[in-house]
Each structure stands twice: as C-alpha cells, then as structure tokens.
Amino acid sequence: MFETVADDQFRISYDATRYTDFQVDSVGDLIIDAQGGDVRLNDENLHVCSGGACPSGIPAGTGNAIIENDLWAWPAAGLQLLVRRRQRSRETSSFSVSLT
C-alpha cells in the first residue's frame, strides 16, 4: 500500500469500534495504534537489534525481549528490571533493579 498522508494507512478490524491502525510516518517509522490499548506477541520473542545483529540461540523459550542496546521506560514508578549478561549461551552474571 502506498499513501502519502498523515493518517492511518492500514486498519485491521474486529468490528466498527475495535480495531488497530498502522501508519508509516514521514521518516519511515511504523506507528501501531491499537484501540484496545495493548499490542501482544503471543508465545513469541521480540528482538530489537541493530542491523539484524541479534545473537542466535538465546534465550530458551518464548515471552522474551532481546534488546541489543539501551532500554528506556517511563514512568519509572513500579518498574522492575532483571538484567542477565550471557556469553556464548551461558549466564555469566545477573542483577535486578526495582524502582518505585
């Protein structure tokens, strides 16, 4: 689909009031606007890596976010973070942070 507009360019609908809009903005970023308020990847992993450089083989199972660089989150109230450093598919160190 090719559109040069500032509004949504693609919609998936359950009915007239429950839908998700997709838009590509002027710099090429993908915007997903789910009317239900959530975007889920059921039984999947999310890989956020620079240039497709995600390591292979980790983690085991699903429901993981693999992030190559920085993770930014707002607001910090109630944020819990578990960080594990892995080297060649084995855990070398871990720590957790809880911000309230």
mmCIF file with all atom_site columns, C-alpha atoms in Angstrom:
data_model
loop_
_atom_site.group_PDB
_atom_site.id
_atom_site.type_symbol
_atom_site.label_atom_id
_atom_site.label_alt_id
_atom_site.label_comp_id
_atom_site.label_asym_id
_atom_site.label_entity_id
_atom_site.label_seq_id
_atom_site.pdbx_PDB_ins_code
_atom_site.Cartn_x
_atom_site.Cartn_y
_atom_site.Cartn_z
_atom_site.occupancy
_atom_site.B_iso_or_equiv
_atom_site.pdbx_formal_charge
_atom_site.auth_seq_id
_atom_site.auth_comp_id
_atom_site.auth_asym_id
_atom_site.auth_atom_id
_atom_site.pdbx_PDB_model_num
ATOM 1   C CA . MET A 1 1   ? 0.000   0.000   0.000  1.00 0.00 ? 1   MET A CA 1
ATOM 2   C CA . PHE A 1 2   ? 1.315   3.431   -0.879 1.00 0.00 ? 2   PHE A CA 1
ATOM 3   C CA . GLU A 1 3   ? -0.118  6.517   0.793  1.00 0.00 ? 3   GLU A CA 1
ATOM 4   C CA . THR A 1 4   ? 1.416   9.918   1.455  1.00 0.00 ? 4   THR A CA 1
ATOM 5   C CA . VAL A 1 5   ? -0.917  11.027  4.226  1.00 0.00 ? 5   VAL A CA 1
ATOM 6   C CA . ALA A 1 6   ? -0.522  11.767  7.911  1.00 0.00 ? 6   ALA A CA 1
ATOM 7   C CA . ASP A 1 7   ? -3.430  9.495   8.963  1.00 0.00 ? 7   ASP A CA 1
ATOM 8   C CA . ASP A 1 8   ? -3.577  5.721   9.364  1.00 0.00 ? 8   ASP A CA 1
ATOM 9   C CA . GLN A 1 9   ? -2.880  3.810   6.175  1.00 0.00 ? 9   GLN A CA 1
ATOM 10  C CA . PHE A 1 10  ? -3.955  0.294   7.103  1.00 0.00 ? 10  PHE A CA 1
ATOM 11  C CA . ARG A 1 11  ? -6.613  -0.972  9.533  1.00 0.00 ? 11  ARG A CA 1
ATOM 12  C CA . ILE A 1 12  ? -7.369  -4.431  10.894 1.00 0.00 ? 12  ILE A CA 1
ATOM 13  C CA . SER A 1 13  ? -10.838 -4.585  12.470 1.00 0.00 ? 13  SER A CA 1
ATOM 14  C CA . TYR A 1 14  ? -12.740 -6.865  14.799 1.00 0.00 ? 14  TYR A CA 1
ATOM 15  C CA . ASP A 1 15  ? -15.807 -4.657  14.364 1.00 0.00 ? 15  ASP A CA 1
ATOM 16  C CA . ALA A 1 16  ? -16.562 -0.927  13.917 1.00 0.00 ? 16  ALA A CA 1
ATOM 17  C CA . THR A 1 17  ? -15.212 0.053   17.359 1.00 0.00 ? 17  THR A CA 1
ATOM 18  C CA . ARG A 1 18  ? -12.392 -2.469  17.941 1.00 0.00 ? 18  ARG A CA 1
ATOM 19  C CA . TYR A 1 19  ? -9.513  -2.099  15.513 1.00 0.00 ? 19  TYR A CA 1
ATOM 20  C CA . THR A 1 20  ? -5.791  -1.422  15.097 1.00 0.00 ? 20  THR A CA 1
ATOM 21  C CA . ASP A 1 21  ? -4.388  1.238   12.785 1.00 0.00 ? 21  ASP A CA 1
ATOM 22  C CA . PHE A 1 22  ? -0.974  1.113   11.140 1.00 0.00 ? 22  PHE A CA 1
ATOM 23  C CA . GLN A 1 23  ? 0.840   4.159   9.803  1.00 0.00 ? 23  GLN A CA 1
ATOM 24  C CA . VAL A 1 24  ? 4.267   4.906   8.378  1.00 0.00 ? 24  VAL A CA 1
ATOM 25  C CA . ASP A 1 25  ? 5.304   8.484   9.170  1.00 0.00 ? 25  ASP A CA 1
ATOM 26  C CA . SER A 1 26  ? 7.389   10.918  7.122  1.00 0.00 ? 26  SER A CA 1
ATOM 27  C CA . VAL A 1 27  ? 10.696  9.458   8.378  1.00 0.00 ? 27  VAL A CA 1
ATOM 28  C CA . GLY A 1 28  ? 9.685   5.826   7.832  1.00 0.00 ? 28  GLY A CA 1
ATOM 29  C CA . ASP A 1 29  ? 8.810   4.861   11.425 1.00 0.00 ? 29  ASP A CA 1
ATOM 30  C CA . LEU A 1 30  ? 5.972   2.370   11.950 1.00 0.00 ? 30  LEU A CA 1
ATOM 31  C CA . ILE A 1 31  ? 3.193   3.532   14.288 1.00 0.00 ? 31  ILE A CA 1
ATOM 32  C CA . ILE A 1 32  ? 0.774   0.916   15.672 1.00 0.00 ? 32  ILE A CA 1
ATOM 33  C CA . ASP A 1 33  ? -2.355  2.289   17.363 1.00 0.00 ? 33  ASP A CA 1
ATOM 34  C CA . ALA A 1 34  ? -4.425  -0.472  18.984 1.00 0.00 ? 34  ALA A CA 1
ATOM 35  C CA . GLN A 1 35  ? -7.824  0.723   20.223 1.00 0.00 ? 35  GLN A CA 1
ATOM 36  C CA . GLY A 1 36  ? -7.744  -1.918  22.966 1.00 0.00 ? 36  GLY A CA 1
ATOM 37  C CA . GLY A 1 37  ? -4.558  -0.393  24.378 1.00 0.00 ? 37  GLY A CA 1
ATOM 38  C CA . ASP A 1 38  ? -2.287  -3.446  24.063 1.00 0.00 ? 38  ASP A CA 1
ATOM 39  C CA . VAL A 1 39  ? -0.042  -4.917  21.380 1.00 0.00 ? 39  VAL A CA 1
ATOM 40  C CA . ARG A 1 40  ? 0.793   -8.560  22.092 1.00 0.00 ? 40  ARG A CA 1
ATOM 41  C CA . LEU A 1 41  ? 3.150   -11.097 20.614 1.00 0.00 ? 41  LEU A CA 1
ATOM 42  C CA . ASN A 1 42  ? 1.566   -14.276 21.935 1.00 0.00 ? 42  ASN A CA 1
ATOM 43  C CA . ASP A 1 43  ? 4.045   -17.095 22.529 1.00 0.00 ? 43  ASP A CA 1
ATOM 44  C CA . GLU A 1 44  ? 6.810   -15.234 20.661 1.00 0.00 ? 44  GLU A CA 1
ATOM 45  C CA . ASN A 1 45  ? 10.060  -13.391 21.374 1.00 0.00 ? 45  ASN A CA 1
ATOM 46  C CA . LEU A 1 46  ? 10.703  -9.747  20.485 1.00 0.00 ? 46  LEU A CA 1
ATOM 47  C CA . HIS A 1 47  ? 14.129  -8.983  19.008 1.00 0.00 ? 47  HIS A CA 1
ATOM 48  C CA . VAL A 1 48  ? 15.275  -5.340  18.871 1.00 0.00 ? 48  VAL A CA 1
ATOM 49  C CA . CYS A 1 49  ? 18.715  -5.356  17.311 1.00 0.00 ? 49  CYS A CA 1
ATOM 50  C CA . SER A 1 50  ? 20.914  -3.080  15.242 1.00 0.00 ? 50  SER A CA 1
ATOM 51  C CA . GLY A 1 51  ? 21.131  -4.142  11.619 1.00 0.00 ? 51  GLY A CA 1
ATOM 52  C CA . GLY A 1 52  ? 19.850  -7.667  12.286 1.00 0.00 ? 52  GLY A CA 1
ATOM 53  C CA . ALA A 1 53  ? 22.778  -8.345  14.614 1.00 0.00 ? 53  ALA A CA 1
ATOM 54  C CA . CYS A 1 54  ? 20.826  -10.232 17.305 1.00 0.00 ? 54  CYS A CA 1
ATOM 55  C CA . PRO A 1 55  ? 22.693  -13.174 18.781 1.00 0.00 ? 55  PRO A CA 1
ATOM 56  C CA . SER A 1 56  ? 21.291  -16.580 17.915 1.00 0.00 ? 56  SER A CA 1
ATOM 57  C CA . GLY A 1 57  ? 20.482  -19.384 20.290 1.00 0.00 ? 57  GLY A CA 1
ATOM 58  C CA . ILE A 1 58  ? 19.326  -17.294 23.255 1.00 0.00 ? 58  ILE A CA 1
ATOM 59  C CA . PRO A 1 59  ? 17.035  -17.217 25.130 1.00 0.00 ? 59  PRO A CA 1
ATOM 60  C CA . ALA A 1 60  ? 15.306  -20.516 25.613 1.00 0.00 ? 60  ALA A CA 1
ATOM 61  C CA . GLY A 1 61  ? 11.534  -20.457 25.387 1.00 0.00 ? 61  GLY A CA 1
ATOM 62  C CA . THR A 1 62  ? 9.197   -17.610 24.442 1.00 0.00 ? 62  THR A CA 1
ATOM 63  C CA . GLY A 1 63  ? 7.963   -14.403 26.029 1.00 0.00 ? 63  GLY A CA 1
ATOM 64  C CA . ASN A 1 64  ? 11.380  -12.728 25.992 1.00 0.00 ? 64  ASN A CA 1
ATOM 65  C CA . ALA A 1 65  ? 12.582  -9.326  24.813 1.00 0.00 ? 65  ALA A CA 1
ATOM 66  C CA . ILE A 1 66  ? 16.082  -9.392  23.368 1.00 0.00 ? 66  ILE A CA 1
ATOM 67  C CA . ILE A 1 67  ? 17.415  -5.838  23.211 1.00 0.00 ? 67  ILE A CA 1
ATOM 68  C CA . GLU A 1 68  ? 20.876  -5.173  21.838 1.00 0.00 ? 68  GLU A CA 1
ATOM 69  C CA . ASN A 1 69  ? 21.406  -1.647  23.139 1.00 0.00 ? 69  ASN A CA 1
ATOM 70  C CA . ASP A 1 70  ? 19.531  0.610   25.578 1.00 0.00 ? 70  ASP A CA 1
ATOM 71  C CA . LEU A 1 71  ? 16.100  0.103   27.125 1.00 0.00 ? 71  LEU A CA 1
ATOM 72  C CA . TRP A 1 72  ? 14.163  3.252   28.010 1.00 0.00 ? 72  TRP A CA 1
ATOM 73  C CA . ALA A 1 73  ? 11.000  3.148   30.132 1.00 0.00 ? 73  ALA A CA 1
ATOM 74  C CA . TRP A 1 74  ? 8.680   5.840   31.529 1.00 0.00 ? 74  TRP A CA 1
ATOM 75  C CA . PRO A 1 75  ? 7.308   6.334   34.124 1.00 0.00 ? 75  PRO A CA 1
ATOM 76  C CA . ALA A 1 76  ? 9.804   4.738   36.478 1.00 0.00 ? 76  ALA A CA 1
ATOM 77  C CA . ALA A 1 77  ? 7.244   4.170   39.264 1.00 0.00 ? 77  ALA A CA 1
ATOM 78  C CA . GLY A 1 78  ? 6.910   0.459   39.867 1.00 0.00 ? 78  GLY A CA 1
ATOM 79  C CA . LEU A 1 79  ? 9.430   -0.568  37.205 1.00 0.00 ? 79  LEU A CA 1
ATOM 80  C CA . GLN A 1 80  ? 11.154  -3.874  37.871 1.00 0.00 ? 80  GLN A CA 1
ATOM 81  C CA . LEU A 1 81  ? 14.056  -4.942  35.729 1.00 0.00 ? 81  LEU A CA 1
ATOM 82  C CA . LEU A 1 82  ? 16.039  -8.161  35.670 1.00 0.00 ? 82  LEU A CA 1
ATOM 83  C CA . VAL A 1 83  ? 19.247  -7.991  33.676 1.00 0.00 ? 83  VAL A CA 1
ATOM 84  C CA . ARG A 1 84  ? 21.259  -11.062 32.757 1.00 0.00 ? 84  ARG A CA 1
ATOM 85  C CA . ARG A 1 85  ? 24.538  -10.991 30.941 1.00 0.00 ? 85  ARG A CA 1
ATOM 86  C CA . ARG A 1 86  ? 25.127  -14.002 28.765 1.00 0.00 ? 86  ARG A CA 1
ATOM 87  C CA . GLN A 1 87  ? 28.195  -15.127 26.982 1.00 0.00 ? 87  GLN A CA 1
ATOM 88  C CA . ARG A 1 88  ? 28.011  -17.944 24.467 1.00 0.00 ? 88  ARG A CA 1
ATOM 89  C CA . SER A 1 89  ? 24.586  -19.070 25.673 1.00 0.00 ? 89  SER A CA 1
ATOM 90  C CA . ARG A 1 90  ? 25.529  -19.350 29.351 1.00 0.00 ? 90  ARG A CA 1
ATOM 91  C CA . GLU A 1 91  ? 24.665  -16.893 32.074 1.00 0.00 ? 91  GLU A CA 1
ATOM 92  C CA . THR A 1 92  ? 27.725  -15.134 33.481 1.00 0.00 ? 92  THR A CA 1
ATOM 93  C CA . SER A 1 93  ? 26.095  -12.613 35.835 1.00 0.00 ? 93  SER A CA 1
ATOM 94  C CA . SER A 1 94  ? 22.728  -11.168 36.716 1.00 0.00 ? 94  SER A CA 1
ATOM 95  C CA . PHE A 1 95  ? 21.206  -8.442  38.839 1.00 0.00 ? 95  PHE A CA 1
ATOM 96  C CA . SER A 1 96  ? 17.804  -6.900  39.399 1.00 0.00 ? 96  SER A CA 1
ATOM 97  C CA . VAL A 1 97  ? 16.661  -3.336  39.910 1.00 0.00 ? 97  VAL A CA 1
ATOM 98  C CA . SER A 1 98  ? 13.346  -2.197  41.354 1.00 0.00 ? 98  SER A CA 1
ATOM 99  C CA . LEU A 1 99  ? 12.352  1.468   41.081 1.00 0.00 ? 99  LEU A CA 1
ATOM 100 C CA . THR A 1 100 ? 9.357   2.761   42.972 1.00 0.00 ? 100 THR A CA 1
#
